[in-house]
XYZ file of C-alpha atoms in Angstrom:
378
model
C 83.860 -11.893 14.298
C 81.262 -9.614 16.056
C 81.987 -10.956 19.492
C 85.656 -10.767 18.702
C 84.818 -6.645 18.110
C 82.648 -6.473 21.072
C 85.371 -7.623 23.400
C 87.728 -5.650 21.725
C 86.096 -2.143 22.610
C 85.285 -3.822 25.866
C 89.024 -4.180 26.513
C 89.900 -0.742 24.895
C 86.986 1.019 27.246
C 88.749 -0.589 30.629
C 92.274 0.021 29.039
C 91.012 3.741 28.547
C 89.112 3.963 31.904
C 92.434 3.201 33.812
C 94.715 5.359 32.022
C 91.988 8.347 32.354
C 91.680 7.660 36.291
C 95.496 7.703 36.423
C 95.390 10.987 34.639
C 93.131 12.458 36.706
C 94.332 11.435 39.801
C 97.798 13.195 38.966
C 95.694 16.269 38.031
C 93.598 16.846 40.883
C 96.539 15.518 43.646
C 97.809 19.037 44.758
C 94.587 19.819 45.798
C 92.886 16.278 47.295
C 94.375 13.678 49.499
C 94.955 9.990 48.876
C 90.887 8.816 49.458
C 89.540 11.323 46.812
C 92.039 10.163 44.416
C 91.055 6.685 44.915
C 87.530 7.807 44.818
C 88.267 9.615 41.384
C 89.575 6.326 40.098
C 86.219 4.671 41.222
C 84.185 7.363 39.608
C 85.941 6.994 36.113
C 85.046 3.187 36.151
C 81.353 3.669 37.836
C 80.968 5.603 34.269
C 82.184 3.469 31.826
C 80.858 0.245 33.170
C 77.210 2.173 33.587
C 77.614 3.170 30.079
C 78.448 -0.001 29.064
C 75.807 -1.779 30.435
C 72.816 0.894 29.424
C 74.406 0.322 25.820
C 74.101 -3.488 25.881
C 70.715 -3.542 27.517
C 69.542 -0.808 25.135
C 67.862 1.463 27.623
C 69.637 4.434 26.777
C 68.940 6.082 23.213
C 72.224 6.688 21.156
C 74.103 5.081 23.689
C 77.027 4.617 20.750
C 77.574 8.388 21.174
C 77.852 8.482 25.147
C 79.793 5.154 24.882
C 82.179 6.562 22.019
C 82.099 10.526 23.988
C 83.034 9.337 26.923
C 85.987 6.742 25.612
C 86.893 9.823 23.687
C 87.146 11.934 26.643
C 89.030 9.251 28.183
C 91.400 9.257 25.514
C 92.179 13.034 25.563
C 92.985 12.444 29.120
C 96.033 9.962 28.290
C 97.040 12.099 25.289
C 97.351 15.247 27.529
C 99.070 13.277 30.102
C 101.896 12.110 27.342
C 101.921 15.422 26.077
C 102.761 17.060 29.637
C 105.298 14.218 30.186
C 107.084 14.525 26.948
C 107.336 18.560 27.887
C 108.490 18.106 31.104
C 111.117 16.088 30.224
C 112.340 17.819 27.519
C 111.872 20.949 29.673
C 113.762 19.669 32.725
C 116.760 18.417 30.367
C 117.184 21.486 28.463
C 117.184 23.242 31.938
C 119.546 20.522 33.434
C 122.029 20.977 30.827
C 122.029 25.356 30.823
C 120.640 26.307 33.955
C 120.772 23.850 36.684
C 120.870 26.332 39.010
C 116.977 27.555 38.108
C 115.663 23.956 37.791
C 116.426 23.277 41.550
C 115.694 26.786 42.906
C 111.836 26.512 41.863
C 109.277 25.699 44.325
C 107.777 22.291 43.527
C 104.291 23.310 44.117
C 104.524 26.110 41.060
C 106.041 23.606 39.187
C 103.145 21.338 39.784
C 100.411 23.876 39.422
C 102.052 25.184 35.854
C 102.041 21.575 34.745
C 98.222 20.845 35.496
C 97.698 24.764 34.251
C 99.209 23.602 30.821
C 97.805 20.466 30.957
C 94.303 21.705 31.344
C 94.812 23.944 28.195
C 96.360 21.254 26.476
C 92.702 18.883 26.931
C 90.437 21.782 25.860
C 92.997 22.539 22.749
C 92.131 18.992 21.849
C 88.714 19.192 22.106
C 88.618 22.274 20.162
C 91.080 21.351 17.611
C 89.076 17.994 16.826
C 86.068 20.001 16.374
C 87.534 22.131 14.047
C 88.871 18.925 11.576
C 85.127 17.064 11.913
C 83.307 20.616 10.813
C 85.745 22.397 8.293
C 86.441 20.485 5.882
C 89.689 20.730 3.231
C 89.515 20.344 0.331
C 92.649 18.191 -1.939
C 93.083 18.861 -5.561
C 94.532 16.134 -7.796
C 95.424 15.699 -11.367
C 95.145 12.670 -12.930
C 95.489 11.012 -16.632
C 94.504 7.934 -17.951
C 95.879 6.450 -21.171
C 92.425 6.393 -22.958
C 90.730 8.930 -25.040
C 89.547 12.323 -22.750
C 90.691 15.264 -24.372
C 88.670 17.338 -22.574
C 89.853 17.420 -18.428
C 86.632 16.225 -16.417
C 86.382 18.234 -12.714
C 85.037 15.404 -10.180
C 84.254 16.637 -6.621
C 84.232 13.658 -4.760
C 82.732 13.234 -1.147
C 82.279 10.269 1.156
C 81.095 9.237 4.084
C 78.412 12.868 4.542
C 76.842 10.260 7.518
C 74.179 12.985 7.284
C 72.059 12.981 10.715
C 71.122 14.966 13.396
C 74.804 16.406 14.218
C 75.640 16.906 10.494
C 72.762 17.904 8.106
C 71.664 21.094 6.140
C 74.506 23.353 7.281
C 77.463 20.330 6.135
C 75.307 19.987 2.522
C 75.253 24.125 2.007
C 78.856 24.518 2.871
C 79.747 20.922 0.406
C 78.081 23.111 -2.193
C 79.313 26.235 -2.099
C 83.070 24.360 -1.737
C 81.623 22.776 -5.212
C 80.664 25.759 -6.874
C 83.977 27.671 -6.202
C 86.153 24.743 -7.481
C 83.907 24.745 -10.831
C 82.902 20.992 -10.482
C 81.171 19.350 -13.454
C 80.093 16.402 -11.287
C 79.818 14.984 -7.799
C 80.342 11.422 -6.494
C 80.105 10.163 -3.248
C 80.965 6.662 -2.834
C 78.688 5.554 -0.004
C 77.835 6.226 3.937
C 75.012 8.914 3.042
C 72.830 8.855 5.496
C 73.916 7.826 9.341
C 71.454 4.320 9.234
C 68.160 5.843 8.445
C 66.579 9.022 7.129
C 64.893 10.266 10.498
C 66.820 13.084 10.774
C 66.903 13.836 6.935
C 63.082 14.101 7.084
C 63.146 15.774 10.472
C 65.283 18.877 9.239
C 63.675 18.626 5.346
C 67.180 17.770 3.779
C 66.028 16.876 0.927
C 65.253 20.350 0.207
C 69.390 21.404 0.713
C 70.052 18.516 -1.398
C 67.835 18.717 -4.167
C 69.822 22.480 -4.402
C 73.268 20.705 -4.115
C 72.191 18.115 -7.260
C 70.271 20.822 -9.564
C 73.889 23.252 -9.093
C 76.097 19.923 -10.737
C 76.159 20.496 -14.695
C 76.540 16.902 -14.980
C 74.622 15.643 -11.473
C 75.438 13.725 -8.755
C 76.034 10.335 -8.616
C 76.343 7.978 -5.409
C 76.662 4.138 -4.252
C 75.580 2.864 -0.972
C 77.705 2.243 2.395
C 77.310 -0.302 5.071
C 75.824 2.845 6.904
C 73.047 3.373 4.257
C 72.123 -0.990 4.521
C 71.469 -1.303 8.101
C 68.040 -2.424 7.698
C 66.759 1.235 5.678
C 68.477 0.461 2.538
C 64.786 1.079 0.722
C 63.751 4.631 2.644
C 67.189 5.549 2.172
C 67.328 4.943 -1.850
C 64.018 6.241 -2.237
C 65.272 9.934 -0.145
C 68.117 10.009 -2.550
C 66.928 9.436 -5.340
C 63.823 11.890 -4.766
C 66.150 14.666 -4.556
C 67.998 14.063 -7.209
C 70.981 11.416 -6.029
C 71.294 8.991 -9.102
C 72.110 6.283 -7.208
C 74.430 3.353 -9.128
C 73.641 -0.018 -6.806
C 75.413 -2.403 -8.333
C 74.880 -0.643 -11.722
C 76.933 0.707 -14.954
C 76.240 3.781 -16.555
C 77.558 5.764 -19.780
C 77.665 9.503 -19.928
C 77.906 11.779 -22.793
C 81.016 14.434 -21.331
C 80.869 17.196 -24.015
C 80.999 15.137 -26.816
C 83.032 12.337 -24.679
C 81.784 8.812 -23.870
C 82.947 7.959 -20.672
C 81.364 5.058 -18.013
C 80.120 5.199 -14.103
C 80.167 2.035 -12.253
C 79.250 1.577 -8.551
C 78.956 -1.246 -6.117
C 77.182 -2.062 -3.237
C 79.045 -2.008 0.012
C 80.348 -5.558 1.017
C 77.810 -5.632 3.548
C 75.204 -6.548 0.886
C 76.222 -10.495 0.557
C 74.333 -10.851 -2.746
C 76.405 -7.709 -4.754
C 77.238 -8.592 -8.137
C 81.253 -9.044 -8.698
C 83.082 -6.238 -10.375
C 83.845 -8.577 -13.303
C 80.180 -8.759 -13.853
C 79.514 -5.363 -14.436
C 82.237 -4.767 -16.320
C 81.098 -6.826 -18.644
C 78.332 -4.001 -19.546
C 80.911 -1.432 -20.308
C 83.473 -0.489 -22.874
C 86.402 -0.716 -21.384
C 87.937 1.215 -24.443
C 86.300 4.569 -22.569
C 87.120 6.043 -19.249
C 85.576 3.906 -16.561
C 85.295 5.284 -12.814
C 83.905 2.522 -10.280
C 82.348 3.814 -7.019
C 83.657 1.308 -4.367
C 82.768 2.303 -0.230
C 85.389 0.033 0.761
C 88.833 0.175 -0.282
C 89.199 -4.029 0.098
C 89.352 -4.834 -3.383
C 91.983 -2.471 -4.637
C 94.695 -5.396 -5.200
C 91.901 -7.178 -7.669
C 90.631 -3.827 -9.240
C 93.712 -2.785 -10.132
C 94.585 -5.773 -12.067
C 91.265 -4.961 -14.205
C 90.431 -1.977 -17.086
C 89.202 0.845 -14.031
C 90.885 3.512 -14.552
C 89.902 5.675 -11.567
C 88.137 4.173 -8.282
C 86.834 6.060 -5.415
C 86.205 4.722 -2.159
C 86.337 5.951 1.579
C 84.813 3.909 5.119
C 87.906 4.050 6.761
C 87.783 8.143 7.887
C 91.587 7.325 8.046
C 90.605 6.359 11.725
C 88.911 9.207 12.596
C 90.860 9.653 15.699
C 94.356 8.943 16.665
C 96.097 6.589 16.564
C 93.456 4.677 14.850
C 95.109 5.981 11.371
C 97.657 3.695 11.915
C 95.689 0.538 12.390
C 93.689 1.718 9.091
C 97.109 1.533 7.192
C 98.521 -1.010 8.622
C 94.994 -3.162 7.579
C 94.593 -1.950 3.751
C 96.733 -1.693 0.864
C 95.775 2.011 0.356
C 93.555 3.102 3.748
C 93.904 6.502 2.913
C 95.156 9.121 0.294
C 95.940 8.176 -3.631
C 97.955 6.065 -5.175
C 98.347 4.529 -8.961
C 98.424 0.971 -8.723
C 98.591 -1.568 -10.954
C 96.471 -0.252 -14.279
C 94.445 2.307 -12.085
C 94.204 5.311 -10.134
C 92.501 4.852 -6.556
C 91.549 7.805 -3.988
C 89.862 6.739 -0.490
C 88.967 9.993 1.340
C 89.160 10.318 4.918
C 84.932 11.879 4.568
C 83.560 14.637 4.507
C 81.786 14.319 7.696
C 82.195 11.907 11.042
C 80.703 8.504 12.409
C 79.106 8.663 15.887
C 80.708 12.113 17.278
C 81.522 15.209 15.928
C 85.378 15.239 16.444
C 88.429 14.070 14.254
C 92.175 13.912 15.469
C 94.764 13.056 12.721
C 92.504 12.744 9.820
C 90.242 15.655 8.266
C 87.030 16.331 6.926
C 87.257 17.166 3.087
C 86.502 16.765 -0.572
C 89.106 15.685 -3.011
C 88.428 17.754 -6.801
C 90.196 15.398 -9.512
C 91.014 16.741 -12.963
C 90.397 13.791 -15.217
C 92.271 14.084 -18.320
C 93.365 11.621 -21.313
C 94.913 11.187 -24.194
């Protein structure tokens, strides 16, 4: 399965490279002959195939982020390109069918400049536009009730995915809890991908300080699983950073709370990446199911199972919806609920897009946020 991926984004990073080199050789032709467009074709491969091969031979630090900058790059390219087309044409039938006159009277060459004009302003809008969704987040309010005994409503900020490293740290944990303390939270669960592999960057920038603040400002704490992002070989530096400032951390654990007079029951998993995680059915068996349970899940896989069983709320995210068009469709098209919420079955399931980003600081068609759920019962 790995070596099916790896040839994937192989094939995706020459598909890309060739319809970036196409793009750019349309852009620059009004101003370059025939050899320097070839030459700009050449240059777009020399790139990705250098990339590619100081990424497998592991002599250039991060190369993930070059790899997955440039390929993004790349893919603005071919997105401006089909934007352009799609205006032209719509443009030059509109025209066709009011004015034909005006459509043949303009001089090709300010038609061409105006086109590579617009389509340079279109590629930066992208770029800036994608920054803007990775680094403001939005946050989605939902109400949900349960048929078991909560009479009074529980307020549950919920944030996956923080990925907190060197391009997302103390600034991303301030904002998450000021957005916390104006929607009057009484808890906070995030449901995996804390860190972004290991706490080097946490400990570089003192984190732990911002959120240590974030946990102590919770009237009823904050409560987290683990990702595949937090197991990649630091899964004890990582759990020991949490938990030191103030993450109760729920690894393949139950746990009851007291809610103002209210029983009610945590449960979180381990990430499927940890082969040896106990089953769901298994720790469910050390809880009342006659209470409110809410299971902490990263990945949204087992939501046909779980929703045949007593959960009554589960929160997952690892799919960032795709992060970046069109990659929100494959996400869909892959899970039974990729993104969003939906009641299924005898539960309610959320999987949030994140609130923050894997490898590069950019989202297109999906959205940082935090989701604040009103709990309520009967």
């Amino acid at each position: 399965m790995r070596y099916v991926f790896f040839i994937v984004i192989i094939l995706l990073l020459e598909l890309f490279s060739l319809g970036a080199a196409l793009s750019l050789q349309w852009w620059i032709a009004p101003w370059t002959k025939l050899a320097s467009q070839t030459m700009a074709m050449i240059v777009v491969f020399l790139i990705s195939n250098g990339l590619l091969l100081l990424s497998v031979s592991k002599l250039l630090k991060n190369s993930y982020r070059w790899v997955s900058g440039w390929m993004l790059a790349m893919h603005f390219m071919v997105l401006t390109a089909a934007i352009i087309s799609l205006i032209y044409g719509a443009g030059w039938v509109t025209m066709t069918m009011f004015d034909s006159a005006t459509i043949f009277a303009m001089p090709a060459i300010s038609v061409a400049l105006g086109l590579r004009g617009l389509a340079l302003l279109v590629f930066i809008g992208l770029f800036v536009y994608a920054l803007y969704s990775a680094y403001i987040p939005k946050v989605r309010h939902l109400t949900v009730t349960i048929n078991k005994p909560l009479l009074k409503p529980l307020r549950i900020a919920v944030a996956s995915d923080l990925h907190l490293g060197r391009l997302f740290g103390n600034k991303a944990i301030d904002r998450l809890q000021r957005l916390i303390t104006q929607s009057q939270a009484d808890m906070l669960l995030m449901p995996g991908d804390i860190m972004d592999d290991n706490t080097q960057a946490f400990s570089d920038y003192n984190m732990a300080a911002n959120l240590a603040r974030l946990c102590a400002s919770l009237p009823y704490g904050v409560y987290a699983t683990l990702g595949n992002h937090d197991l990649y070989g630091h899964e004890k530096p990582i759990t020991e950073s949490l938990r030191n400032a103030g993450v109760q951390l729920l690894n393949d654990e139950v746990l009851r709370l007291d809610y103002k007079g209210q029983p009610m029951w945590l449960v979180g998993r381990f990430d499927n990446h940890k082969r040896q995680r106990v089953a769901t059915t298994e720790l469910l068996a050390q809880v009342n199911t006659e209470e409110p349970v809410i299971l902490l899940d990263h990945r949204p896989s087992d939501i046909i199972e779980h929703s045949l069983l007593p959960i009554d709320l589960q929160l997952s995210g690892h799919t960032h919806n795709g992060q970046i068009f069109p990659a929100n469709f494959i996400v869909s098209s892959i899970n039974r609920l990729g993104y969003g919420y939906e009641a299924i079955g005898k539960g309610h399931f959320v999987v949030s897009s994140g609130y923050g980003f894997w490898g590069i600081p950019f989202r297109l068609g999906s959205r940082s946020e935090i989701w604040l759920i009103s709990l309520s019962g009967q």
